[in-house]
Short mmCIF file of C-alpha atoms in Angstrom, two decimals:
data_model
loop_
_atom_site.label_atom_id
_atom_site.label_comp_id
_atom_site.label_asym_id
_atom_site.label_seq_id
_atom_site.Cartn_x
_atom_site.Cartn_y
_atom_site.Cartn_z
CA MET A 1 0.00 0.00 0.00
CA ALA A 2 2.82 2.43 0.85
CA SER A 3 4.22 2.04 -2.67
CA ILE A 4 0.99 3.04 -4.42
CA PRO A 5 1.53 6.84 -4.31
CA PHE A 6 5.08 6.44 -5.61
CA THR A 7 3.88 4.13 -8.38
CA LEU A 8 1.30 6.74 -9.37
CA ALA A 9 3.94 9.48 -9.27
CA ALA A 10 6.03 7.45 -11.71
CA LEU A 11 3.01 7.05 -13.99
CA ALA A 12 2.42 10.81 -13.79
CA THR A 13 5.92 11.52 -15.09
CA SER A 14 5.22 9.17 -17.98
CA ALA A 15 1.92 10.89 -18.79
CA VAL A 16 3.43 14.37 -18.40
CA PRO A 17 7.10 14.01 -19.41
CA GLU A 18 8.07 17.58 -18.45
CA LEU A 19 6.78 17.01 -14.90
CA ILE A 20 9.33 17.30 -12.10
CA VAL A 21 8.04 15.62 -8.93
CA PHE A 22 8.87 17.21 -5.59
CA GLY A 23 6.56 15.06 -3.51
CA VAL A 24 3.50 12.83 -3.49
CA ARG A 25 0.72 12.03 -1.07
CA ALA A 26 -2.18 9.60 -0.95
CA HIS A 27 -5.60 10.75 -2.13
CA GLU A 28 -8.57 8.68 -0.97
CA GLU A 29 -11.51 10.88 -1.90
CA ASP A 30 -13.21 8.38 -4.25
CA ASP A 31 -13.09 4.61 -3.77
CA SER A 32 -13.75 4.12 -7.47
CA TYR A 33 -10.18 5.18 -8.24
CA VAL A 34 -6.66 4.58 -7.04
CA SER A 35 -5.32 8.11 -6.82
CA ALA A 36 -2.56 10.33 -5.48
CA VAL A 37 -1.67 14.01 -5.44
CA VAL A 38 1.68 14.76 -7.05
CA ILE A 39 3.48 17.96 -6.06
CA GLY A 40 5.03 19.55 -9.10
CA GLU A 41 7.26 22.57 -9.55
CA GLU A 42 4.38 25.04 -9.98
CA GLU A 43 1.20 23.21 -8.99
CA GLU A 44 -0.28 20.03 -7.61
CA LEU A 45 -1.53 17.36 -9.97
CA LEU A 46 -4.02 14.56 -9.44
CA VAL A 47 -3.31 11.15 -10.97
CA ARG A 48 -6.08 8.54 -10.97
CA ILE A 49 -6.49 4.94 -12.14
CA PRO A 50 -10.07 3.62 -12.39
CA ARG A 51 -10.71 0.46 -10.38
CA THR A 52 -13.74 -0.72 -12.39
CA GLN A 53 -15.15 -0.58 -15.90
CA ALA A 54 -17.85 1.82 -14.66
CA ALA A 55 -15.20 4.16 -13.28
CA GLU A 56 -13.29 3.96 -16.57
CA VAL A 57 -16.41 4.99 -18.50
CA GLN A 58 -16.99 7.82 -16.03
CA GLN A 59 -13.40 8.96 -16.46
CA SER A 60 -13.84 8.94 -20.25
CA GLY A 61 -16.89 11.16 -19.89
CA GLU A 62 -14.98 13.52 -17.66
CA LEU A 63 -12.17 13.82 -20.20
CA LEU A 64 -14.73 14.76 -22.87
CA GLY A 65 -16.30 17.31 -20.55
CA LEU A 66 -12.99 18.92 -19.64
CA ALA A 67 -11.97 19.03 -23.30
CA ALA A 68 -15.24 20.79 -24.18
CA LEU A 69 -14.55 23.44 -21.53
CA THR A 70 -11.95 25.33 -23.52
CA ALA A 71 -10.40 28.63 -22.47
CA GLY A 72 -13.43 30.69 -23.54
CA PRO A 73 -16.08 28.89 -21.46
CA ARG A 74 -13.70 28.56 -18.51
CA SER A 75 -13.23 32.33 -18.43
CA GLU A 76 -17.00 32.73 -17.93
CA LEU A 77 -17.03 30.59 -14.79
CA PRO A 78 -16.42 32.15 -11.34
CA PHE A 79 -14.44 29.10 -10.19
CA ALA A 80 -11.60 26.88 -11.36
CA VAL A 81 -12.08 23.71 -13.45
CA PRO A 82 -9.47 20.90 -13.64
CA LEU A 83 -7.30 20.76 -16.73
CA ALA A 84 -6.45 17.35 -18.24
CA LEU A 85 -2.69 17.11 -18.82
CA GLY A 86 -2.07 13.58 -20.06
CA MET A 87 -2.56 9.86 -19.65
CA THR A 88 -0.53 6.67 -19.79
CA ARG A 89 -1.15 2.95 -19.64
CA ALA A 90 -1.59 1.29 -16.26
CA GLY A 91 -2.12 -2.44 -16.62
CA ASP A 92 -5.30 -3.01 -18.63
CA THR A 93 -6.52 0.53 -18.06
CA ARG A 94 -4.96 4.00 -17.92
CA ALA A 95 -3.73 6.61 -15.46
CA VAL A 96 -5.04 10.12 -16.13
CA VAL A 97 -3.34 13.26 -14.83
CA THR A 98 -5.22 16.50 -14.22
CA THR A 99 -4.57 19.64 -12.23
CA HIS A 100 -5.60 19.23 -8.60
CA LEU A 101 -8.06 21.76 -7.18
CA PRO A 102 -7.47 22.61 -3.52
CA GLY A 103 -10.26 23.35 -1.11
CA GLU A 104 -12.53 21.80 1.48
CA VAL A 105 -15.65 19.68 0.91
CA PHE A 106 -18.78 20.29 2.96
CA ASP A 107 -21.81 18.21 3.85
CA ALA A 108 -24.98 19.32 2.05
CA GLU A 109 -27.07 18.51 5.11
CA ASP A 110 -25.17 21.17 7.08
CA LEU A 111 -26.49 23.95 4.86
CA GLU A 112 -29.04 26.37 6.27
CA GLU A 113 -31.22 28.81 4.37
CA ASP A 114 -29.23 31.83 5.63
CA ALA A 115 -25.75 30.28 5.25
CA ILE A 116 -22.97 32.33 3.71
CA LEU A 117 -22.51 29.66 1.01
CA ILE A 118 -26.04 30.07 -0.38
CA GLU A 119 -25.11 33.00 -2.63
CA PRO A 120 -21.89 31.41 -4.00
CA ILE A 121 -23.81 28.19 -4.72
CA ALA A 122 -26.51 30.07 -6.62
CA GLN A 123 -23.90 32.07 -8.54
CA ALA A 124 -21.91 28.96 -9.48
CA ILE A 125 -24.96 27.04 -10.72
CA ALA A 126 -26.25 30.03 -12.67
CA ALA A 127 -22.84 30.46 -14.33
CA ILE A 128 -22.81 26.83 -15.50
CA HIS A 129 -26.33 27.18 -16.89
CA ALA A 130 -25.36 30.37 -18.72
CA LEU A 131 -22.65 28.64 -20.75
CA PRO A 132 -23.43 28.63 -24.49
CA HIS A 133 -24.94 25.50 -26.01
CA SER A 134 -22.01 25.40 -28.41
CA VAL A 135 -19.89 23.98 -25.58
CA ALA A 136 -21.85 20.73 -25.82
CA GLN A 137 -22.55 20.87 -29.54
CA GLN A 138 -18.92 21.36 -30.54
CA GLY A 139 -17.58 19.09 -27.80
CA GLY A 140 -19.62 16.04 -28.81
CA LEU A 141 -21.59 16.06 -25.54
CA PRO A 142 -25.22 14.97 -25.10
CA VAL A 143 -27.86 17.45 -26.26
CA ARG A 144 -31.31 16.71 -24.83
CA SER A 145 -34.63 18.48 -25.27
CA SER A 146 -37.17 18.88 -22.48
CA GLN A 147 -39.18 16.02 -23.98
CA ASP A 148 -36.09 13.81 -24.11
CA LEU A 149 -35.65 14.39 -20.38
CA ARG A 150 -39.33 13.75 -19.73
CA LEU A 151 -39.04 10.44 -21.57
CA LEU A 152 -35.94 9.46 -19.58
CA ALA A 153 -37.81 10.12 -16.34
CA THR A 154 -40.79 8.09 -17.56
CA ARG A 155 -38.59 5.13 -18.48
CA LEU A 156 -36.89 5.22 -15.09
CA ILE A 157 -40.26 5.22 -13.35
CA ASP A 158 -41.40 2.27 -15.49
CA ARG A 159 -38.26 0.31 -14.58
CA ALA A 160 -38.80 1.05 -10.89
CA GLU A 161 -42.44 0.01 -11.15
CA SER A 162 -41.41 -3.33 -12.66
CA THR A 163 -39.67 -4.24 -9.38
CA ARG A 164 -43.08 -4.15 -7.64
CA LEU A 165 -41.35 -2.55 -4.66
CA VAL A 166 -42.44 1.08 -5.15
CA PRO A 167 -45.46 2.09 -3.01
CA GLU A 168 -48.52 2.91 -5.07
CA THR A 169 -48.83 6.40 -3.59
CA VAL A 170 -45.27 7.29 -4.56
CA LEU A 171 -45.61 5.76 -8.01
CA ARG A 172 -48.80 7.68 -8.80
CA ARG A 173 -47.15 10.91 -7.65
CA TRP A 174 -44.24 10.41 -10.02
CA GLU A 175 -46.56 9.54 -12.89
CA ARG A 176 -48.68 12.66 -12.38
CA ILE A 177 -45.59 14.82 -12.71
CA VAL A 178 -44.26 13.23 -15.91
CA GLU A 179 -47.75 13.38 -17.42
CA SER A 180 -48.02 17.15 -16.80
CA ALA A 181 -46.98 18.95 -19.99
CA GLU A 182 -46.74 22.30 -18.19
CA ILE A 183 -44.01 21.06 -15.85
CA TRP A 184 -41.87 19.96 -18.81
CA ASP A 185 -42.28 23.18 -20.78
CA PHE A 186 -38.82 24.64 -20.16
CA ALA A 187 -35.69 25.64 -22.07
CA PRO A 188 -32.76 23.23 -21.53
CA THR A 189 -29.41 24.73 -20.56
CA MET A 190 -25.86 23.57 -20.12
CA VAL A 191 -25.76 21.51 -16.92
CA HIS A 192 -23.01 19.98 -14.83
CA GLY A 193 -25.18 16.87 -14.62
CA SER A 194 -23.83 15.32 -11.41
CA LEU A 195 -23.58 18.34 -9.16
CA ASP A 196 -23.65 17.97 -5.40
CA SER A 197 -21.57 19.11 -2.44
CA GLU A 198 -18.89 16.51 -3.23
CA GLN A 199 -18.05 18.31 -6.46
CA LEU A 200 -17.60 21.76 -4.90
CA ARG A 201 -14.30 23.03 -3.45
CA ILE A 202 -14.63 25.68 -0.75
CA GLU A 203 -12.15 28.24 0.58
CA ASN A 204 -13.04 31.21 2.81
CA ASP A 205 -16.77 30.69 2.25
CA GLU A 206 -16.39 30.89 -1.51
CA ILE A 207 -16.63 28.20 -4.19
CA THR A 208 -13.15 28.16 -5.70
CA GLY A 209 -13.43 25.01 -7.82
CA VAL A 210 -15.85 22.47 -9.28
CA VAL A 211 -14.86 18.92 -10.25
CA GLY A 212 -16.67 15.85 -11.62
CA TRP A 213 -17.54 16.96 -15.16
CA SER A 214 -18.32 13.50 -16.54
CA GLU A 215 -21.96 14.37 -17.26
CA LEU A 216 -21.63 17.85 -18.73
CA SER A 217 -24.40 18.23 -21.31
CA ILE A 218 -27.42 20.23 -22.41
CA GLY A 219 -30.17 19.19 -20.03
CA ASP A 220 -32.55 20.24 -17.29
CA PRO A 221 -31.27 23.01 -14.98
CA ALA A 222 -33.35 21.46 -12.20
CA SER A 223 -31.02 18.45 -12.16
CA ASP A 224 -28.22 20.66 -10.77
CA LEU A 225 -30.50 21.88 -7.98
CA ALA A 226 -31.99 18.60 -6.77
CA TRP A 227 -29.15 17.84 -4.32
CA LEU A 228 -30.05 20.91 -2.26
CA LEU A 229 -33.16 19.12 -1.01
CA SER A 230 -30.84 17.03 1.18
CA ALA A 231 -30.67 20.17 3.31
CA GLY A 232 -34.40 20.88 3.08
CA GLN A 233 -36.95 22.77 1.03
CA ASP A 234 -36.07 26.10 2.65
CA VAL A 235 -32.45 25.78 1.49
CA LEU A 236 -33.54 25.03 -2.08
CA ASP A 237 -35.90 28.02 -2.09
CA SER A 238 -33.18 30.28 -0.70
CA VAL A 239 -30.82 29.23 -3.51
CA LEU A 240 -33.59 29.59 -6.11
CA ALA A 241 -34.30 33.16 -5.00
CA ARG A 242 -30.67 34.11 -5.60
CA TYR A 243 -30.41 31.97 -8.74
CA ALA A 244 -33.29 33.95 -10.25
CA LYS A 245 -31.32 37.16 -9.71
CA HIS A 246 -28.47 35.86 -11.88
CA ARG A 247 -30.48 34.46 -14.78
CA SER A 248 -34.07 34.16 -16.00
CA ALA A 249 -35.29 30.86 -14.55
CA GLY A 250 -38.73 30.75 -16.19
CA SER A 251 -41.25 29.25 -13.82
CA ILE A 252 -39.64 28.83 -10.40
CA SER A 253 -42.53 26.59 -9.37
CA THR A 254 -42.00 24.01 -12.13
CA LEU A 255 -38.21 24.21 -11.69
CA ARG A 256 -38.72 23.41 -8.01
CA THR A 257 -41.09 20.56 -8.86
CA ARG A 258 -38.68 18.88 -11.26
CA ALA A 259 -35.84 19.26 -8.77
CA ALA A 260 -37.99 17.50 -6.17
CA LEU A 261 -38.87 14.75 -8.65
CA TYR A 262 -35.21 14.15 -9.55
CA HIS A 263 -34.37 14.02 -5.86
CA GLU A 264 -36.94 11.29 -5.28
CA LEU A 265 -35.97 9.39 -8.42
CA GLU A 266 -32.45 9.02 -7.01
CA VAL A 267 -34.05 6.52 -4.62
CA ALA A 268 -35.54 4.70 -7.61
CA ARG A 269 -32.08 4.44 -9.13
CA TRP A 270 -30.73 3.13 -5.82
CA LEU A 271 -33.47 0.51 -5.79
CA LEU A 272 -32.66 -0.54 -9.36
CA HIS A 273 -28.97 -0.73 -8.49
CA GLY A 274 -29.85 -3.12 -5.67
CA THR A 275 -32.13 -5.33 -7.75
CA GLU A 276 -29.75 -5.49 -10.71
CA SER A 277 -26.77 -6.34 -8.50
CA HIS A 278 -28.87 -8.68 -6.32
CA ASP A 279 -27.76 -6.77 -3.22
CA GLN A 280 -30.48 -7.26 -0.62
CA THR A 281 -28.95 -4.68 1.71
CA VAL A 282 -29.27 -1.98 -0.93
CA ILE A 283 -32.80 -3.13 -1.79
CA ASP A 284 -33.89 -2.97 1.85
CA ASP A 285 -32.34 0.48 2.23
CA ALA A 286 -34.15 1.79 -0.87
CA VAL A 287 -37.47 0.24 0.16
CA GLY A 288 -37.16 1.88 3.57
CA MET A 289 -36.64 5.29 1.96
CA LEU A 290 -39.58 4.74 -0.40
CA ASP A 291 -41.82 3.80 2.51
CA ARG A 292 -40.94 7.06 4.25
CA MET A 293 -42.04 8.92 1.12
CA VAL A 294 -45.62 7.56 1.27
CA GLY A 295 -48.23 10.26 1.73
CA GLY A 296 -45.66 13.04 1.50
CA SER A 297 -44.10 12.11 4.84
CA GLY A 298 -40.35 12.19 5.41
CA PRO A 299 -37.84 14.66 3.95
CA LEU A 300 -38.14 13.49 0.33
CA GLY A 301 -41.91 13.38 0.23
CA ALA A 302 -42.25 16.65 2.12
CA ALA A 303 -39.92 18.38 -0.33
CA PHE A 304 -41.96 17.09 -3.26
CA ALA A 305 -45.34 18.01 -1.74
CA SER A 306 -44.11 21.47 -0.79
CA SER A 307 -42.73 22.03 -4.24
CA THR A 308 -45.83 20.99 -6.16
CA ASN A 309 -48.29 22.95 -4.00
CA ARG A 310 -46.62 26.36 -4.23
CA GLU A 311 -47.36 29.17 -6.66
CA PRO A 312 -44.50 30.64 -8.69
CA LEU A 313 -42.41 33.27 -6.87
CA SER A 314 -42.98 36.72 -8.28
CA GLU A 315 -40.17 39.22 -8.70
CA SER A 316 -41.34 41.11 -5.62
CA GLU A 317 -41.42 37.86 -3.60
CA VAL A 318 -37.87 37.06 -4.62
CA SER A 319 -36.76 40.55 -3.53
CA ALA A 320 -38.65 40.22 -0.24
CA LEU A 321 -37.06 36.85 0.46
CA LEU A 322 -33.60 38.31 -0.12
CA ASP A 323 -34.38 41.32 2.10
CA GLU A 324 -35.51 39.04 4.93
CA THR A 325 -32.30 37.02 4.88
CA PRO A 326 -30.10 38.11 7.81
CA GLU A 327 -26.39 38.68 7.42
CA VAL A 328 -24.42 35.76 8.80
CA THR A 329 -20.98 36.21 10.28
CA ASP A 330 -20.21 32.77 11.62
CA LEU A 331 -18.51 30.25 9.36
CA LEU A 332 -19.71 26.89 8.18
CA SER A 333 -17.82 23.98 9.68
CA ASP A 334 -15.73 21.82 7.35
CA THR A 335 -17.06 18.26 7.22
CA ALA A 336 -16.56 15.03 5.39
CA ALA A 337 -17.96 14.79 1.86
CA TYR A 338 -21.62 13.96 1.39
CA GLU A 339 -22.07 10.39 0.22
CA ALA A 340 -24.40 10.29 -2.77
CA LEU A 341 -26.94 7.50 -3.16
CA ASP A 342 -25.32 6.18 -6.34
CA GLU A 343 -22.40 7.00 -8.63
CA ASP A 344 -24.59 6.38 -11.65
CA ARG A 345 -26.49 9.69 -11.66
CA MET A 346 -30.01 10.03 -12.94
CA PHE A 347 -29.48 11.70 -16.25
CA GLY A 348 -25.85 10.72 -16.78
CA VAL A 349 -23.73 11.29 -19.80
CA ASP A 350 -24.50 9.07 -22.75
CA THR A 351 -21.78 6.47 -23.12
CA ASP A 352 -22.64 5.17 -26.58
CA PHE A 353 -19.89 7.33 -28.06
CA ILE A 354 -17.29 6.31 -25.47
CA GLU A 355 -15.18 3.34 -26.36
CA PRO A 356 -13.42 1.49 -23.53
CA LEU A 357 -9.65 1.54 -23.64
CA PRO A 358 -8.61 -1.32 -25.96
CA LYS A 359 -6.38 -4.02 -24.58
CA LYS A 360 -3.03 -4.19 -26.30
CA ASP A 361 -2.08 -7.47 -27.88
CA ALA A 362 1.53 -8.55 -28.02
CA GLY A 363 1.46 -8.53 -31.81
CA ASP A 364 0.05 -5.01 -32.04
CA GLU A 365 2.75 -3.01 -30.30
CA ASP A 366 3.03 -0.31 -32.95
CA ALA A 367 -0.72 0.14 -33.38
CA GLY A 368 -1.31 0.18 -29.63
CA ASP A 369 1.31 2.89 -29.17
CA GLU A 370 -0.39 5.09 -31.74
CA ASP A 371 -3.77 4.63 -30.06
CA ALA A 372 -2.37 5.50 -26.67
CA ALA A 373 -0.78 8.64 -28.03
CA GLY A 374 -4.08 9.72 -29.62
CA ASP A 375 -5.97 9.16 -26.38
CA ALA A 376 -3.43 11.15 -24.46
CA GLU A 377 -3.74 14.16 -26.74
CA SER A 378 -7.50 14.36 -27.22
CA PRO A 379 -8.74 15.55 -23.80
CA HIS A 380 -6.55 18.61 -23.70
CA ALA A 381 -5.62 19.37 -27.30
CA ALA A 382 -7.18 22.81 -27.10
CA ASP A 383 -5.36 23.78 -23.92
CA THR A 384 -1.99 22.00 -24.04
CA PRO A 385 0.14 22.79 -27.10
CA THR A 386 2.96 20.37 -26.32
CA GLU A 387 2.71 17.01 -28.06
CA THR A 388 4.70 13.96 -26.97
CA ALA A 389 5.63 10.87 -28.93
CA ALA A 390 3.72 7.72 -28.08
CA ASP A 391 6.75 5.86 -26.81
CA GLU A 392 7.39 8.66 -24.31
CA GLN A 393 3.86 8.41 -23.00
CA LEU A 394 3.94 4.74 -22.09
CA THR A 395 5.36 2.98 -19.09
CA GLU A 396 5.51 -0.57 -17.90
CA PRO A 397 2.07 -1.90 -16.95
CA ILE A 398 1.36 -1.60 -13.26
CA ASP A 399 1.19 -4.91 -11.42
CA PRO A 400 -2.49 -5.50 -10.50
CA ASP A 401 -1.32 -7.00 -7.18
CA GLU A 402 -0.05 -3.57 -6.18
CA LEU A 403 -3.53 -2.05 -6.38
CA PRO A 404 -5.84 -2.37 -3.35
CA GLU A 405 -9.10 -4.23 -3.69
CA PRO A 406 -12.11 -1.94 -4.24
CA LYS A 407 -14.24 -1.29 -1.20
CA ARG A 408 -17.85 -2.36 -1.30
CA ARG A 409 -20.34 0.47 -1.05
#
């Protein structure tokens, strides 16, 4: 185990040949990856190796997202975004090196409606949603209409219903929402796609960085707001009031309703994960959460009921809500990262266009080298002018015995 960070540091120098390593430390933020932080001459870099095929697909999506965020779009964001620097082979998969964003991670459930972070959160989300659609269109990212998203929600509900484990009251509530044309009459925007407190980096009560861009796409802005319901309906409404000051949000009421629906459908995805993996512990956990949603009881059901019964906030109501918010001088405590229900987010990036890293046969040395070089260049071609020959990018495959076994969720 002690040798893992040093092994990753060696891989980083292969992926980024000009890198001079001054130090390395373990990085255990995500069990889906073996990772380490490498201290370079000017900045810290993050090197990660996916442990599973699912993590490899997620990493591929993130590379596409980071490549789409070229210098122009990045300049429009009020926070830093990682920059992909290179990759190299690591056994049957690859090690990817990006810039490392410093900062603390907070627990979403610690948020309060008058917290200092409410305004930075609203500003960050609004800035992502204001990015031009050309970011996705030119970057080969998913482009979905409101009806596409409505259909995805309907299919997820149908799959959950087929388990016969969703309470009838909850199921009917979901169906009423997807059947309401008014709720799905909205203009899609650029979305982060998997936003929650784990993806935000905080310093001095400001959001200084956002990570986890594997699901960047054109989609429903409500999907980037759903995680706030972990802290309660009042927190979501407080963010929405400030969000509406930064950009035209259309109907706040329907935006709130879809956010509440997405929040509840995360439990449906958790249930499906349990049934498809035959994990009875996960199934029991999901069923327990669904039972607490019956009749609008419990935090998820209450958020949904509150959201669907409210009238849209007028401009004067938004201003009044902001005027009533007291100034807060105490600081939020730093806590461990919020653990999401499932890595496979609800409206995740399409993976049809992502090809898994091909295994290299002994007889295809030359062809494999060319492929590896192409993969290494593509995620950062727009931002990194230096090109490196394929044979300089590769290193000896890492011994699988050196990698720790993945932890079970």
